[in-house]
């Protein structure tokens, strides 16, 4: 692996391929695979990741917002793209770029039908989202009459799938709750299909759903975090490979005296003669202030170097007392061994948040 000369997020496309095949190996051959590439493919690079997955013949993509789908279309993605949380102001663009909306309430269903009509569409593919317990987005079970009446009254759109989202698929203390979601989802999907008079494909599982609830894979699964190397459980974290390495370099070493302070607001005081390293990565790059005050640590020459004092906008200072290192040496914030999930937990957060927080200022590079 190339040594970092500046702060970079290195994306290993072989690891992505491995994770895709691992997750796919859990599915029946006819279950479709939708790759969730929202939020810059969980902070990596949506165009490169989506192209790699398209080459591997993934069936579907999903993003959260219309502008994310536009970026994929502009970079040559031709597979279907589901937009999970579209806003009506972008419906015309959505149709122009052949993106497929999730429709989750009466307002958005009516507004989308109106735009599709105005744009002279026929059978424009849409996906109907139900709330089965997450209480975030989605129609209620009691809305199936309303939905089927409105869909049958128009030729402009056609529902091709019905879906919902699990609230606690990674939490094995919530098995009963999840099983109830699965049961309710099945009933809703049966009901809507019979009212519409045609079959709809069904999808419910995110990554942890795929791993923990094989009976709920239905016609398609929607995987995000697993593709990026995290399975939300130790047994899967050993099978999946984190695709992102965040690395940097030592800009400067300081030798400090006992009782000297380091950084803004003098938040750290040395305990003796100490050595610190200044690293060109800060909260503007996605290392939030929560990692300061010796909560988070980076790795230099394989050794843990705690982040001391407050995280600055463009820099952190780390304690390298006792570590044989010099200016220009490589710094690992997280990689496949010191994982983003472990780093995240030091600041009470999760892999999803640290990965998606890595800002666009950090250069992305690609392996394989
Ligand atoms: C983000 C998202 C996913 C992907 O979840 P992972 O836990 O990352 O696999 C799937 N479905 C919906 C509706 C989402 O919002």
Short mmCIF file of C-alpha atoms and ligand atoms in Angstrom, two decimals:
data_model
loop_
_atom_site.label_atom_id
_atom_site.label_comp_id
_atom_site.label_asym_id
_atom_site.label_seq_id
_atom_site.Cartn_x
_atom_site.Cartn_y
_atom_site.Cartn_z
CA UNK A 1 0.00 0.00 0.00
CA UNK A 2 1.36 3.43 -0.93
CA UNK A 3 2.59 5.53 2.01
CA UNK A 4 0.52 8.64 2.62
CA UNK A 5 2.12 11.99 1.84
CA UNK A 6 -0.96 13.94 2.92
CA UNK A 7 -4.32 13.09 4.44
CA UNK A 8 -6.07 10.60 2.16
CA UNK A 9 -8.98 8.22 2.31
CA UNK A 10 -7.86 5.14 0.43
CA UNK A 11 -10.64 2.95 -0.96
CA UNK A 12 -9.86 -0.69 -1.63
CA UNK A 13 -12.07 -1.82 -4.51
CA UNK A 14 -10.99 -5.47 -4.08
CA UNK A 15 -12.35 -5.36 -0.53
CA UNK A 16 -15.59 -3.91 -1.91
CA UNK A 17 -15.80 -6.80 -4.38
CA UNK A 18 -15.15 -9.29 -1.57
CA UNK A 19 -17.94 -7.78 0.58
CA UNK A 20 -20.36 -7.79 -2.35
CA UNK A 21 -19.70 -11.47 -3.01
CA UNK A 22 -19.90 -12.32 0.69
CA UNK A 23 -23.29 -10.61 1.09
CA UNK A 24 -24.56 -12.08 -2.17
CA UNK A 25 -23.55 -15.56 -0.97
CA UNK A 26 -26.17 -15.18 1.78
CA UNK A 27 -28.97 -14.71 -0.78
CA UNK A 28 -30.99 -17.08 -2.89
CA UNK A 29 -29.96 -16.84 -6.54
CA UNK A 30 -33.08 -14.94 -7.58
CA UNK A 31 -32.99 -12.35 -4.80
CA UNK A 32 -31.96 -9.00 -6.23
CA UNK A 33 -29.15 -6.99 -4.67
CA UNK A 34 -29.63 -3.26 -4.21
CA UNK A 35 -26.47 -1.38 -3.23
CA UNK A 36 -27.06 1.63 -1.03
CA UNK A 37 -24.60 4.31 -2.15
CA UNK A 38 -26.12 7.34 -0.43
CA UNK A 39 -23.92 9.94 1.28
CA UNK A 40 -20.99 9.49 -1.13
CA UNK A 41 -21.21 5.71 -0.72
CA UNK A 42 -20.91 6.04 3.04
CA UNK A 43 -18.18 8.64 2.78
CA UNK A 44 -16.07 6.85 0.18
CA UNK A 45 -16.83 7.90 -3.41
CA UNK A 46 -20.21 7.14 -4.89
CA UNK A 47 -19.23 7.27 -8.57
CA UNK A 48 -16.23 4.93 -8.26
CA UNK A 49 -17.97 2.55 -5.89
CA UNK A 50 -21.13 2.45 -8.00
CA UNK A 51 -19.14 1.86 -11.19
CA UNK A 52 -17.32 -1.04 -9.57
CA UNK A 53 -20.61 -2.54 -8.38
CA UNK A 54 -22.23 -1.99 -11.77
CA UNK A 55 -19.31 -3.89 -13.34
CA UNK A 56 -20.03 -6.69 -10.85
CA UNK A 57 -23.61 -6.65 -12.16
CA UNK A 58 -25.42 -5.42 -9.06
CA UNK A 59 -29.16 -5.13 -9.74
CA UNK A 60 -30.10 -1.79 -8.25
CA UNK A 61 -28.76 1.27 -6.50
CA UNK A 62 -30.29 3.51 -3.85
CA UNK A 63 -29.46 7.03 -2.78
CA UNK A 64 -31.24 9.28 -0.31
CA UNK A 65 -31.75 12.38 -2.47
CA UNK A 66 -32.27 13.24 -6.11
CA UNK A 67 -28.99 15.16 -6.45
CA UNK A 68 -27.09 12.03 -5.39
CA UNK A 69 -28.81 10.10 -8.18
CA UNK A 70 -27.91 12.81 -10.69
CA UNK A 71 -24.22 12.41 -9.77
CA UNK A 72 -24.48 8.67 -10.46
CA UNK A 73 -26.17 9.23 -13.83
CA UNK A 74 -23.51 11.82 -14.75
CA UNK A 75 -20.82 9.26 -14.00
CA UNK A 76 -22.25 6.60 -16.29
CA UNK A 77 -24.46 4.55 -13.97
CA UNK A 78 -27.23 3.03 -16.08
CA UNK A 79 -28.73 0.56 -13.58
CA UNK A 80 -32.00 1.53 -11.87
CA UNK A 81 -31.62 3.96 -8.97
CA UNK A 82 -34.13 4.16 -6.14
CA UNK A 83 -34.31 7.55 -4.39
CA UNK A 84 -35.24 6.81 -0.79
CA UNK A 85 -36.20 10.28 0.34
CA UNK A 86 -36.99 12.48 -2.66
CA UNK A 87 -38.32 16.00 -2.27
CA UNK A 88 -41.14 17.17 -4.57
CA UNK A 89 -39.17 20.21 -5.70
CA UNK A 90 -36.85 17.75 -7.51
CA UNK A 91 -39.47 15.49 -9.12
CA UNK A 92 -38.97 16.88 -12.62
CA UNK A 93 -35.21 16.28 -12.40
CA UNK A 94 -35.87 12.84 -10.98
CA UNK A 95 -37.94 11.93 -14.04
CA UNK A 96 -35.48 13.52 -16.48
CA UNK A 97 -32.67 11.41 -15.02
CA UNK A 98 -34.70 8.18 -14.86
CA UNK A 99 -34.52 7.89 -11.07
CA UNK A 100 -37.20 5.97 -9.19
CA UNK A 101 -38.91 7.56 -6.20
CA UNK A 102 -39.87 6.05 -2.90
CA UNK A 103 -43.41 7.29 -2.23
CA UNK A 104 -44.16 7.26 1.46
CA UNK A 105 -47.23 9.39 2.14
CA UNK A 106 -50.38 10.72 0.49
CA UNK A 107 -48.90 14.14 -0.21
CA UNK A 108 -45.88 12.83 -2.06
CA UNK A 109 -47.90 10.20 -3.93
CA UNK A 110 -50.31 12.83 -5.25
CA UNK A 111 -47.56 15.28 -6.08
CA UNK A 112 -45.55 12.67 -7.92
CA UNK A 113 -48.52 11.48 -9.96
CA UNK A 114 -49.23 15.11 -10.92
CA UNK A 115 -45.66 15.70 -12.11
CA UNK A 116 -45.48 12.37 -13.95
CA UNK A 117 -48.77 13.27 -15.67
CA UNK A 118 -47.53 16.71 -16.63
CA UNK A 119 -44.38 15.10 -18.03
CA UNK A 120 -46.49 12.71 -20.14
CA UNK A 121 -45.14 9.59 -18.49
CA UNK A 122 -46.73 6.15 -18.67
CA UNK A 123 -46.07 3.44 -16.08
CA UNK A 124 -43.26 5.45 -14.48
CA UNK A 125 -41.74 3.04 -11.90
CA UNK A 126 -42.31 3.95 -8.26
CA UNK A 127 -41.72 2.16 -4.96
CA UNK A 128 -44.26 2.27 -2.14
CA UNK A 129 -42.78 2.58 1.33
CA UNK A 130 -44.60 1.44 4.47
CA UNK A 131 -43.90 2.16 8.09
CA UNK A 132 -43.83 -1.09 10.07
CA UNK A 133 -42.30 0.17 13.29
CA UNK A 134 -39.36 2.47 12.64
CA UNK A 135 -41.79 5.39 12.67
CA UNK A 136 -39.65 7.43 10.31
CA UNK A 137 -41.07 7.40 6.77
CA UNK A 138 -43.86 5.36 5.27
CA UNK A 139 -47.56 4.84 4.70
CA UNK A 140 -49.56 3.01 7.35
CA UNK A 141 -51.17 -0.36 6.88
CA UNK A 142 -54.57 1.39 6.70
CA UNK A 143 -53.49 3.40 3.63
CA UNK A 144 -53.61 0.53 1.12
CA UNK A 145 -57.10 1.48 -0.14
CA UNK A 146 -56.05 5.07 -0.67
CA UNK A 147 -52.86 4.04 -2.48
CA UNK A 148 -54.52 1.51 -4.75
CA UNK A 149 -57.32 3.93 -5.69
CA UNK A 150 -54.84 6.63 -6.67
CA UNK A 151 -52.56 4.26 -8.54
CA UNK A 152 -55.40 2.62 -10.42
CA UNK A 153 -56.73 6.02 -11.44
CA UNK A 154 -53.55 6.98 -13.29
CA UNK A 155 -51.55 5.59 -16.20
CA UNK A 156 -48.64 7.87 -15.46
CA UNK A 157 -47.06 5.76 -12.73
CA UNK A 158 -46.82 2.11 -11.83
CA UNK A 159 -45.82 0.67 -8.46
CA UNK A 160 -43.12 -1.92 -9.00
CA UNK A 161 -42.15 -2.60 -5.42
CA UNK A 162 -43.40 -2.40 -1.88
CA UNK A 163 -40.89 -1.99 0.91
CA UNK A 164 -40.27 -1.16 4.53
CA UNK A 165 -37.27 -0.74 6.80
CA UNK A 166 -36.29 -2.66 9.94
CA UNK A 167 -35.76 -0.70 13.14
CA UNK A 168 -33.40 -3.02 15.01
CA UNK A 169 -32.13 -5.70 12.64
CA UNK A 170 -28.67 -5.72 14.26
CA UNK A 171 -30.05 -6.06 17.78
CA UNK A 172 -30.67 -9.69 18.74
CA UNK A 173 -32.51 -8.64 21.90
CA UNK A 174 -35.19 -7.24 19.56
CA UNK A 175 -35.89 -10.43 17.61
CA UNK A 176 -39.58 -10.41 18.58
CA UNK A 177 -40.02 -6.83 17.43
CA UNK A 178 -38.27 -7.54 14.13
CA UNK A 179 -40.32 -10.69 13.53
CA UNK A 180 -43.46 -8.64 14.04
CA UNK A 181 -42.21 -6.11 11.48
CA UNK A 182 -41.60 -8.95 9.02
CA UNK A 183 -45.07 -10.39 9.61
CA UNK A 184 -46.80 -7.03 9.27
CA UNK A 185 -44.82 -6.21 6.15
CA UNK A 186 -45.86 -9.51 4.55
CA UNK A 187 -49.52 -8.79 5.31
CA UNK A 188 -49.31 -5.25 3.91
CA UNK A 189 -47.55 -6.43 0.75
CA UNK A 190 -50.16 -9.17 0.19
CA UNK A 191 -52.96 -6.67 0.72
CA UNK A 192 -51.54 -4.03 -1.61
CA UNK A 193 -50.73 -6.55 -4.36
CA UNK A 194 -54.23 -7.95 -4.26
CA UNK A 195 -55.82 -4.49 -4.31
CA UNK A 196 -53.65 -3.43 -7.24
CA UNK A 197 -54.19 -6.72 -9.01
CA UNK A 198 -50.54 -7.26 -9.85
CA UNK A 199 -47.47 -8.49 -8.01
CA UNK A 200 -44.98 -6.08 -6.51
CA UNK A 201 -41.53 -7.09 -5.49
CA UNK A 202 -40.87 -6.88 -1.82
CA UNK A 203 -37.82 -5.66 0.03
CA UNK A 204 -37.19 -5.14 3.71
CA UNK A 205 -33.64 -6.03 4.76
CA UNK A 206 -30.65 -3.79 5.24
CA UNK A 207 -27.22 -5.36 5.88
CA UNK A 208 -28.01 -6.69 9.36
CA UNK A 209 -31.38 -7.89 8.12
CA UNK A 210 -29.61 -9.87 5.40
CA UNK A 211 -27.28 -11.45 7.94
CA UNK A 212 -29.80 -12.09 10.73
CA UNK A 213 -33.14 -12.70 8.99
CA UNK A 214 -32.71 -14.95 5.93
CA UNK A 215 -36.47 -15.60 5.96
CA UNK A 216 -37.04 -11.90 5.19
CA UNK A 217 -34.89 -11.47 2.08
CA UNK A 218 -37.97 -11.53 -0.18
CA UNK A 219 -37.27 -10.32 -3.75
CA UNK A 220 -34.52 -7.83 -3.05
CA UNK A 221 -32.25 -6.68 -0.21
CA UNK A 222 -30.75 -3.23 0.37
CA UNK A 223 -27.17 -3.34 1.61
CA UNK A 224 -25.10 -0.35 2.62
CA UNK A 225 -22.70 -0.73 5.54
CA UNK A 226 -21.86 -4.38 4.72
CA UNK A 227 -20.48 -3.36 1.34
CA UNK A 228 -18.18 -0.97 3.14
CA UNK A 229 -16.97 -3.70 5.46
CA UNK A 230 -19.05 -3.62 8.63
CA UNK A 231 -21.63 -6.16 9.72
CA UNK A 232 -22.62 -4.70 13.09
CA UNK A 233 -21.55 -7.95 14.80
CA UNK A 234 -18.13 -9.45 15.62
CA UNK A 235 -18.71 -12.67 13.65
CA UNK A 236 -19.49 -10.73 10.48
CA UNK A 237 -16.81 -8.10 11.00
CA UNK A 238 -14.24 -10.86 10.56
CA UNK A 239 -15.78 -11.92 7.23
CA UNK A 240 -16.27 -8.46 5.80
CA UNK A 241 -13.34 -6.22 4.90
CA UNK A 242 -13.39 -2.49 5.62
CA UNK A 243 -12.82 -0.77 2.29
CA UNK A 244 -11.61 2.58 3.63
CA UNK A 245 -8.28 3.52 5.19
CA UNK A 246 -7.93 7.02 6.55
CA UNK A 247 -4.30 7.98 6.75
CA UNK A 248 -2.17 11.03 7.13
CA UNK A 249 1.39 12.12 7.95
CA UNK A 250 3.25 13.77 10.79
CA UNK A 251 3.75 17.45 9.94
CA UNK A 252 5.78 18.38 12.99
CA UNK A 253 7.13 16.90 16.22
CA UNK A 254 7.26 19.02 19.38
CA UNK A 255 9.25 18.24 22.50
CA UNK A 256 7.48 19.75 25.46
CA UNK A 257 8.40 20.36 29.08
CA UNK A 258 6.43 19.16 32.12
CA UNK A 259 3.25 21.16 32.81
CA UNK A 260 3.18 22.73 29.35
CA UNK A 261 -0.16 23.02 27.63
CA UNK A 262 -1.03 21.86 24.13
CA UNK A 263 -3.61 23.34 21.77
CA UNK A 264 -6.57 25.68 22.03
CA UNK A 265 -7.88 26.58 25.45
CA UNK A 266 -4.83 24.81 26.86
CA UNK A 267 -6.98 21.71 27.16
CA UNK A 268 -4.04 19.32 27.63
CA UNK A 269 -1.24 19.63 30.15
CA UNK A 270 1.85 17.45 29.88
CA UNK A 271 2.71 15.12 32.70
CA UNK A 272 6.45 15.26 32.12
CA UNK A 273 8.88 15.60 29.23
CA UNK A 274 6.70 14.57 26.35
CA UNK A 275 6.75 14.39 22.57
CA UNK A 276 3.77 15.41 20.44
CA UNK A 277 3.04 15.10 16.75
CA UNK A 278 0.88 17.50 14.77
CA UNK A 279 -1.24 15.82 12.06
CA UNK A 280 -2.97 17.62 9.16
CA UNK A 281 -6.52 16.45 9.84
CA UNK A 282 -9.15 18.19 11.95
CA UNK A 283 -12.82 18.64 12.55
CA UNK A 284 -13.26 20.13 9.09
CA UNK A 285 -12.09 16.77 7.74
CA UNK A 286 -14.56 14.83 9.87
CA UNK A 287 -12.63 14.18 13.08
CA UNK A 288 -15.17 15.70 15.44
CA UNK A 289 -14.19 17.40 18.69
CA UNK A 290 -15.60 14.36 20.50
CA UNK A 291 -12.38 12.53 19.60
CA UNK A 292 -10.24 15.07 21.48
CA UNK A 293 -9.21 15.08 25.13
CA UNK A 294 -7.54 11.65 24.73
CA UNK A 295 -10.70 9.80 23.72
CA UNK A 296 -9.62 8.90 20.20
CA UNK A 297 -6.19 7.70 19.14
CA UNK A 298 -4.32 7.26 15.87
CA UNK A 299 -1.63 4.70 15.05
CA UNK A 300 1.98 5.60 14.31
CA UNK A 301 4.61 2.89 13.78
CA UNK A 302 1.89 0.48 14.89
CA UNK A 303 1.50 2.17 18.27
CA UNK A 304 -1.49 4.01 19.65
CA UNK A 305 -1.05 7.79 19.92
CA UNK A 306 -3.92 9.51 21.78
CA UNK A 307 -5.36 12.76 20.45
CA UNK A 308 -4.49 15.35 23.11
CA UNK A 309 -6.28 18.62 23.79
CA UNK A 310 -8.96 19.94 21.51
CA UNK A 311 -9.35 18.88 17.89
CA UNK A 312 -8.62 21.96 15.73
CA UNK A 313 -10.29 22.72 12.38
CA UNK A 314 -7.31 21.53 10.33
CA UNK A 315 -5.13 19.66 12.81
CA UNK A 316 -4.89 17.31 15.72
CA UNK A 317 -2.01 16.90 18.12
CA UNK A 318 -1.25 13.40 19.36
CA UNK A 319 0.99 12.11 22.12
CA UNK A 320 3.93 10.19 20.64
CA UNK A 321 6.02 9.99 23.80
CA UNK A 322 7.90 6.70 23.61
CA UNK A 323 7.07 6.12 19.93
CA UNK A 324 10.06 6.08 17.60
CA UNK A 325 8.75 8.39 14.88
CA UNK A 326 9.73 11.37 12.83
CA UNK A 327 8.26 14.13 10.68
CA UNK A 328 6.87 12.69 7.44
CA UNK A 329 5.95 9.33 9.02
CA UNK A 330 2.62 7.79 8.17
CA UNK A 331 -0.34 8.05 10.54
CA UNK A 332 -3.27 5.63 10.47
CA UNK A 333 -6.58 6.95 11.75
CA UNK A 334 -8.42 3.78 10.78
CA UNK A 335 -7.86 0.85 8.46
CA UNK A 336 -8.76 -2.84 8.24
CA UNK A 337 -6.91 -3.62 11.52
CA UNK A 338 -7.70 -0.50 13.52
CA UNK A 339 -11.25 -0.24 12.30
CA UNK A 340 -13.46 2.79 11.82
CA UNK A 341 -15.93 1.06 14.09
CA UNK A 342 -13.36 0.85 16.93
CA UNK A 343 -12.27 4.44 16.34
CA UNK A 344 -15.92 5.57 16.33
CA UNK A 345 -16.66 3.80 19.60
CA UNK A 346 -14.02 5.87 21.42
CA UNK A 347 -16.24 8.90 20.85
CA UNK A 348 -19.49 7.03 21.51
CA UNK A 349 -20.50 6.86 17.89
CA UNK A 350 -20.77 4.21 15.17
CA UNK A 351 -18.98 3.32 11.94
CA UNK A 352 -21.80 4.84 9.84
CA UNK A 353 -21.22 8.26 11.37
CA UNK A 354 -17.43 8.42 11.22
CA UNK A 355 -17.35 7.11 7.63
CA UNK A 356 -19.95 9.55 6.31
CA UNK A 357 -18.35 12.43 8.22
CA UNK A 358 -15.06 12.28 6.30
CA UNK A 359 -15.39 15.56 4.44
CA UNK A 360 -14.94 16.21 0.77
CA UNK A 361 -11.70 18.07 1.57
CA UNK A 362 -10.00 14.71 2.14
CA UNK A 363 -8.60 13.36 -1.10
CA UNK A 364 -9.93 9.95 -2.13
CA UNK A 365 -7.51 7.46 -3.67
CA UNK A 366 -8.25 3.97 -4.97
CA UNK A 367 -6.53 0.60 -4.73
CA UNK A 368 -7.11 -2.11 -7.38
C1 LIG B 1 -29.48 3.46 4.55
C2 LIG B 1 -30.56 2.50 4.28
C3 LIG B 1 -30.26 1.14 4.03
C4 LIG B 1 -28.88 0.53 4.20
O1 LIG B 1 -28.69 0.14 5.54
P1 LIG B 1 -27.34 -0.58 6.02
O2 LIG B 1 -27.55 -0.83 7.47
O3 LIG B 1 -26.23 0.42 5.79
O4 LIG B 1 -27.15 -1.79 5.21
C5 LIG B 1 -31.30 0.32 3.62
N1 LIG B 1 -32.57 0.78 3.52
C6 LIG B 1 -32.89 2.07 3.80
C7 LIG B 1 -34.31 2.51 3.68
C8 LIG B 1 -31.91 2.97 4.20
O5 LIG B 1 -32.23 4.22 4.49
#
